[in-house]
């Protein structure tokens, strides 16, 4: 059993690396599950189902960065380093969680400043993922993909001078916006917001869930109650977890918070 679990973790880890490799190509959509509950949560919005995912990757990203190409364009960099991944696979071997960090270097080379719509620009970005994966017909696929961008920084000035709301939030949904999300959500965060993205697992030593107030980020010297509410990993309306409240133990400890257990 331990050998099988290790193999499943390796498979999920490989999937997240493959996503990093092809995240700006059209085929990335095929790496998402066909399940109707599939979604991407990104910048205060959700893109639901395969069609929503397609609008985000093949529409917004592909059109904006590479003019619709299924591949790179000369002089544009969007390099994601994905690291510190923690993978947990449930006892059924068909549902998994992965928490990982991303460090991004992005921008354009000065030689394409006149031909690329972004002109001459370069920036850094740091973020965190809390993703879920399911196995469909024996193949691991992305299921619920949540990306929380922690900070952005212009290369020359650094992160301390980054303007607030560096990336504009979506304000219109599909079909009003042909490339827009399916829904706008209240949950938003961008630097200098430093709330902690909730963990899908309990504290590895105490076994306790991190308190909501400890996930919040009040101003220095202020009470947590004065700050933005804690972020959550809650599901959109109409979705549920059949295994919620169940506990399963792997490698001698609880690996996923009971409220987040998807299968029993």
C-alpha positions as CSV (number, residue, x, y, z in Angstrom):
1,X,0.0,0.0,0.0
2,X,2.8,2.4,0.9
3,X,4.5,1.7,-2.5
4,X,1.2,2.3,-4.3
5,X,0.7,5.6,-2.5
6,X,4.2,6.8,-3.3
7,X,3.6,5.9,-7.0
8,X,0.3,7.9,-7.0
9,X,2.0,10.9,-5.5
10,X,4.7,10.7,-8.1
11,X,2.0,10.6,-10.9
12,X,0.3,13.8,-9.5
13,X,3.6,15.5,-9.1
14,X,4.4,14.7,-12.7
15,X,1.1,16.1,-13.8
16,X,1.7,19.5,-12.1
17,X,5.1,19.7,-13.8
18,X,3.6,18.9,-17.2
19,X,1.0,21.7,-16.6
20,X,3.9,24.1,-15.9
21,X,5.6,23.0,-19.1
22,X,2.6,23.5,-21.4
23,X,0.6,26.1,-19.5
24,X,0.7,28.5,-22.3
25,X,-0.2,26.0,-25.1
26,X,-3.6,25.0,-26.4
27,X,-3.2,21.4,-25.3
28,X,-3.3,22.4,-21.6
29,X,-7.1,22.3,-21.8
30,X,-7.0,18.6,-22.5
31,X,-5.2,18.1,-19.1
32,X,-8.4,19.2,-17.3
33,X,-11.0,16.8,-16.2
34,X,-14.2,16.4,-18.2
35,X,-16.1,16.4,-14.9
36,X,-18.8,19.2,-14.9
37,X,-17.4,20.5,-11.5
38,X,-14.0,21.3,-13.1
39,X,-12.9,24.9,-12.7
40,X,-10.1,27.4,-12.5
41,X,-10.2,30.1,-9.8
42,X,-8.0,33.1,-10.7
43,X,-8.0,36.8,-9.9
44,X,-11.3,37.0,-8.1
45,X,-13.2,34.9,-10.7
46,X,-14.0,31.3,-11.8
47,X,-13.9,29.7,-15.2
48,X,-16.1,26.6,-15.0
49,X,-16.0,23.4,-17.0
50,X,-13.8,22.7,-20.0
51,X,-15.4,25.5,-22.0
52,X,-14.5,28.0,-19.3
53,X,-11.0,26.7,-19.0
54,X,-10.7,27.0,-22.8
55,X,-11.7,30.7,-22.7
56,X,-9.0,31.4,-20.1
57,X,-6.1,29.5,-21.7
58,X,-6.9,29.5,-25.5
59,X,-8.7,32.9,-25.3
60,X,-7.3,35.3,-22.7
61,X,-3.8,34.0,-22.2
62,X,-3.1,32.8,-25.8
63,X,-4.5,35.8,-27.5
64,X,-2.9,38.3,-25.1
65,X,0.6,36.9,-24.9
66,X,1.2,35.0,-28.2
67,X,-1.4,36.3,-30.6
68,X,-3.3,33.1,-30.7
69,X,-0.3,30.8,-31.4
70,X,-0.1,27.3,-30.0
71,X,3.4,28.0,-28.9
72,X,5.8,30.8,-28.0
73,X,6.6,34.0,-29.8
74,X,10.1,35.4,-30.1
75,X,11.1,37.8,-27.2
76,X,8.2,37.0,-24.8
77,X,9.1,35.3,-21.5
78,X,6.6,33.8,-19.1
79,X,8.6,31.4,-17.0
80,X,7.0,29.6,-14.1
81,X,9.1,27.9,-11.5
82,X,6.8,25.6,-9.5
83,X,8.2,24.3,-6.3
84,X,7.7,23.1,-2.7
85,X,4.8,20.8,-3.8
86,X,3.0,18.8,-1.1
87,X,0.9,16.1,-2.7
88,X,-1.8,14.1,-0.8
89,X,-3.7,11.2,-2.5
90,X,-6.9,9.8,-0.9
91,X,-7.3,6.1,-0.1
92,X,-9.4,5.6,-3.2
93,X,-6.4,6.5,-5.4
94,X,-8.7,8.7,-7.5
95,X,-8.6,12.2,-5.8
96,X,-5.6,14.2,-4.8
97,X,-4.6,17.6,-3.5
98,X,-1.4,19.6,-4.2
99,X,-0.2,22.8,-2.5
100,X,2.8,24.4,-4.2
101,X,4.4,27.8,-4.8
102,X,5.2,29.6,-8.1
103,X,7.9,32.1,-8.8
104,X,7.5,33.8,-12.2
105,X,9.8,35.8,-14.4
106,X,7.9,37.5,-17.3
107,X,8.3,40.2,-19.8
108,X,9.5,41.1,-23.3
109,X,12.9,41.6,-24.8
110,X,13.7,45.2,-25.9
111,X,14.1,44.0,-29.5
112,X,10.3,43.3,-29.8
113,X,9.1,46.5,-28.1
114,X,7.6,47.8,-31.4
115,X,6.0,44.5,-32.4
116,X,4.6,43.0,-29.2
117,X,1.4,44.6,-27.7
118,X,3.0,44.6,-24.2
119,X,5.8,46.8,-25.5
120,X,9.0,46.6,-23.4
121,X,8.1,45.3,-19.9
122,X,9.4,42.9,-17.3
123,X,8.0,41.8,-14.0
124,X,8.3,39.3,-11.2
125,X,5.4,37.4,-9.7
126,X,5.0,35.0,-6.7
127,X,1.9,32.9,-6.0
128,X,0.5,29.8,-4.4
129,X,-1.7,27.0,-5.7
130,X,-4.1,24.8,-3.8
131,X,-5.3,22.4,-6.4
132,X,-7.3,19.2,-6.7
133,X,-6.9,16.4,-9.2
134,X,-9.0,13.4,-10.1
135,X,-8.4,10.2,-12.0
136,X,-10.6,9.8,-15.1
137,X,-10.5,6.6,-17.0
138,X,-7.2,5.8,-15.4
139,X,-5.6,9.2,-16.2
140,X,-4.8,11.9,-13.6
141,X,-6.3,15.3,-14.6
142,X,-6.6,18.7,-13.2
143,X,-9.9,19.2,-11.4
144,X,-10.2,22.3,-9.2
145,X,-7.3,24.7,-10.0
146,X,-6.9,27.6,-7.6
147,X,-4.1,30.2,-8.1
148,X,-3.6,33.0,-5.6
149,X,-1.0,35.5,-6.8
150,X,0.8,36.8,-3.7
151,X,2.8,39.7,-5.2
152,X,3.9,41.4,-8.4
153,X,6.9,43.6,-8.8
154,X,8.4,45.6,-11.7
155,X,11.9,44.5,-12.2
156,X,13.5,47.9,-11.8
157,X,11.6,49.0,-8.7
158,X,11.0,45.8,-6.7
159,X,7.9,44.8,-4.8
160,X,7.8,47.6,-2.2
161,X,6.7,50.1,-4.8
162,X,4.2,48.0,-6.7
163,X,0.9,49.8,-7.1
164,X,-2.1,48.3,-5.4
165,X,-4.4,46.1,-7.6
166,X,-1.5,45.7,-10.1
167,X,-3.6,43.3,-12.2
168,X,-7.2,44.6,-12.9
169,X,-10.0,42.4,-11.6
170,X,-12.4,41.0,-14.1
171,X,-15.7,43.0,-14.0
172,X,-17.8,41.3,-16.6
173,X,-18.7,37.6,-17.1
174,X,-19.2,35.5,-20.1
175,X,-21.0,36.0,-22.6
176,X,-21.0,39.8,-22.0
177,X,-17.2,39.5,-22.1
178,X,-16.5,36.8,-24.7
179,X,-13.3,35.8,-22.9
180,X,-14.6,36.5,-19.4
181,X,-15.1,34.1,-16.4
182,X,-18.3,32.4,-15.6
183,X,-18.6,34.1,-12.3
184,X,-17.1,36.9,-10.3
185,X,-16.4,36.0,-6.7
186,X,-15.8,38.0,-3.5
187,X,-12.5,36.3,-2.7
188,X,-9.7,38.5,-4.0
189,X,-6.1,39.1,-3.0
190,X,-3.2,41.0,-4.4
191,X,-0.1,42.5,-2.8
192,X,0.1,44.2,-0.3
193,X,-2.6,41.8,1.0
194,X,-0.7,39.1,2.8
195,X,-3.4,36.8,4.0
196,X,-2.4,33.1,4.2
197,X,-4.0,30.7,1.6
198,X,-5.7,28.0,3.7
199,X,-4.0,24.7,3.9
200,X,-5.8,21.5,2.7
201,X,-4.1,19.6,5.5
202,X,-3.8,20.1,9.3
203,X,-0.7,21.2,11.1
204,X,1.8,18.3,10.5
205,X,2.8,18.1,14.2
206,X,-0.2,19.1,16.2
207,X,-2.8,17.7,13.8
208,X,-4.9,20.9,14.3
209,X,-6.4,23.1,11.7
210,X,-4.9,26.6,11.4
211,X,-7.3,29.1,13.0
212,X,-9.1,31.5,10.7
213,X,-7.8,34.6,12.6
214,X,-4.2,33.3,12.0
215,X,-4.9,33.3,8.2
216,X,-5.9,37.0,8.3
217,X,-3.5,40.0,7.8
218,X,-4.4,43.0,9.9
219,X,-2.4,46.2,9.9
220,X,0.5,46.2,12.3
221,X,-0.7,46.5,15.9
222,X,-4.4,46.0,14.9
223,X,-6.7,43.2,15.9
224,X,-7.5,40.5,13.3
225,X,-11.1,41.4,13.4
226,X,-10.2,44.7,11.6
227,X,-8.8,43.0,8.6
228,X,-10.2,41.3,5.5
229,X,-12.0,37.9,6.2
230,X,-9.9,34.8,5.8
231,X,-9.5,33.2,2.4
232,X,-11.3,29.8,1.9
233,X,-11.1,26.7,-0.3
234,X,-14.9,26.6,-0.4
235,X,-16.7,25.2,-3.5
236,X,-19.0,27.3,-5.8
237,X,-22.7,27.0,-5.4
238,X,-24.1,23.7,-6.7
239,X,-21.0,21.7,-5.8
240,X,-20.5,19.5,-2.7
241,X,-18.0,17.1,-1.1
242,X,-19.6,13.7,-0.6
243,X,-17.0,12.7,2.0
244,X,-17.1,15.9,4.0
245,X,-16.6,15.2,7.7
246,X,-14.8,11.9,7.1
247,X,-11.3,11.3,8.3
248,X,-8.7,9.2,6.6
249,X,-5.2,8.6,7.7
250,X,-2.1,8.0,5.6
251,X,1.5,7.6,6.6
252,X,0.4,7.8,10.2
253,X,-1.4,11.1,10.1
254,X,-4.5,12.9,8.8
255,X,-3.5,14.2,5.4
256,X,-6.6,16.3,4.4
257,X,-8.9,18.3,6.6
258,X,-12.2,16.4,7.2
259,X,-14.3,19.2,5.7
260,X,-12.3,18.9,2.4
261,X,-12.5,15.2,2.0
262,X,-14.2,14.6,-1.4
263,X,-14.6,10.8,-1.4
264,X,-15.2,8.1,1.1
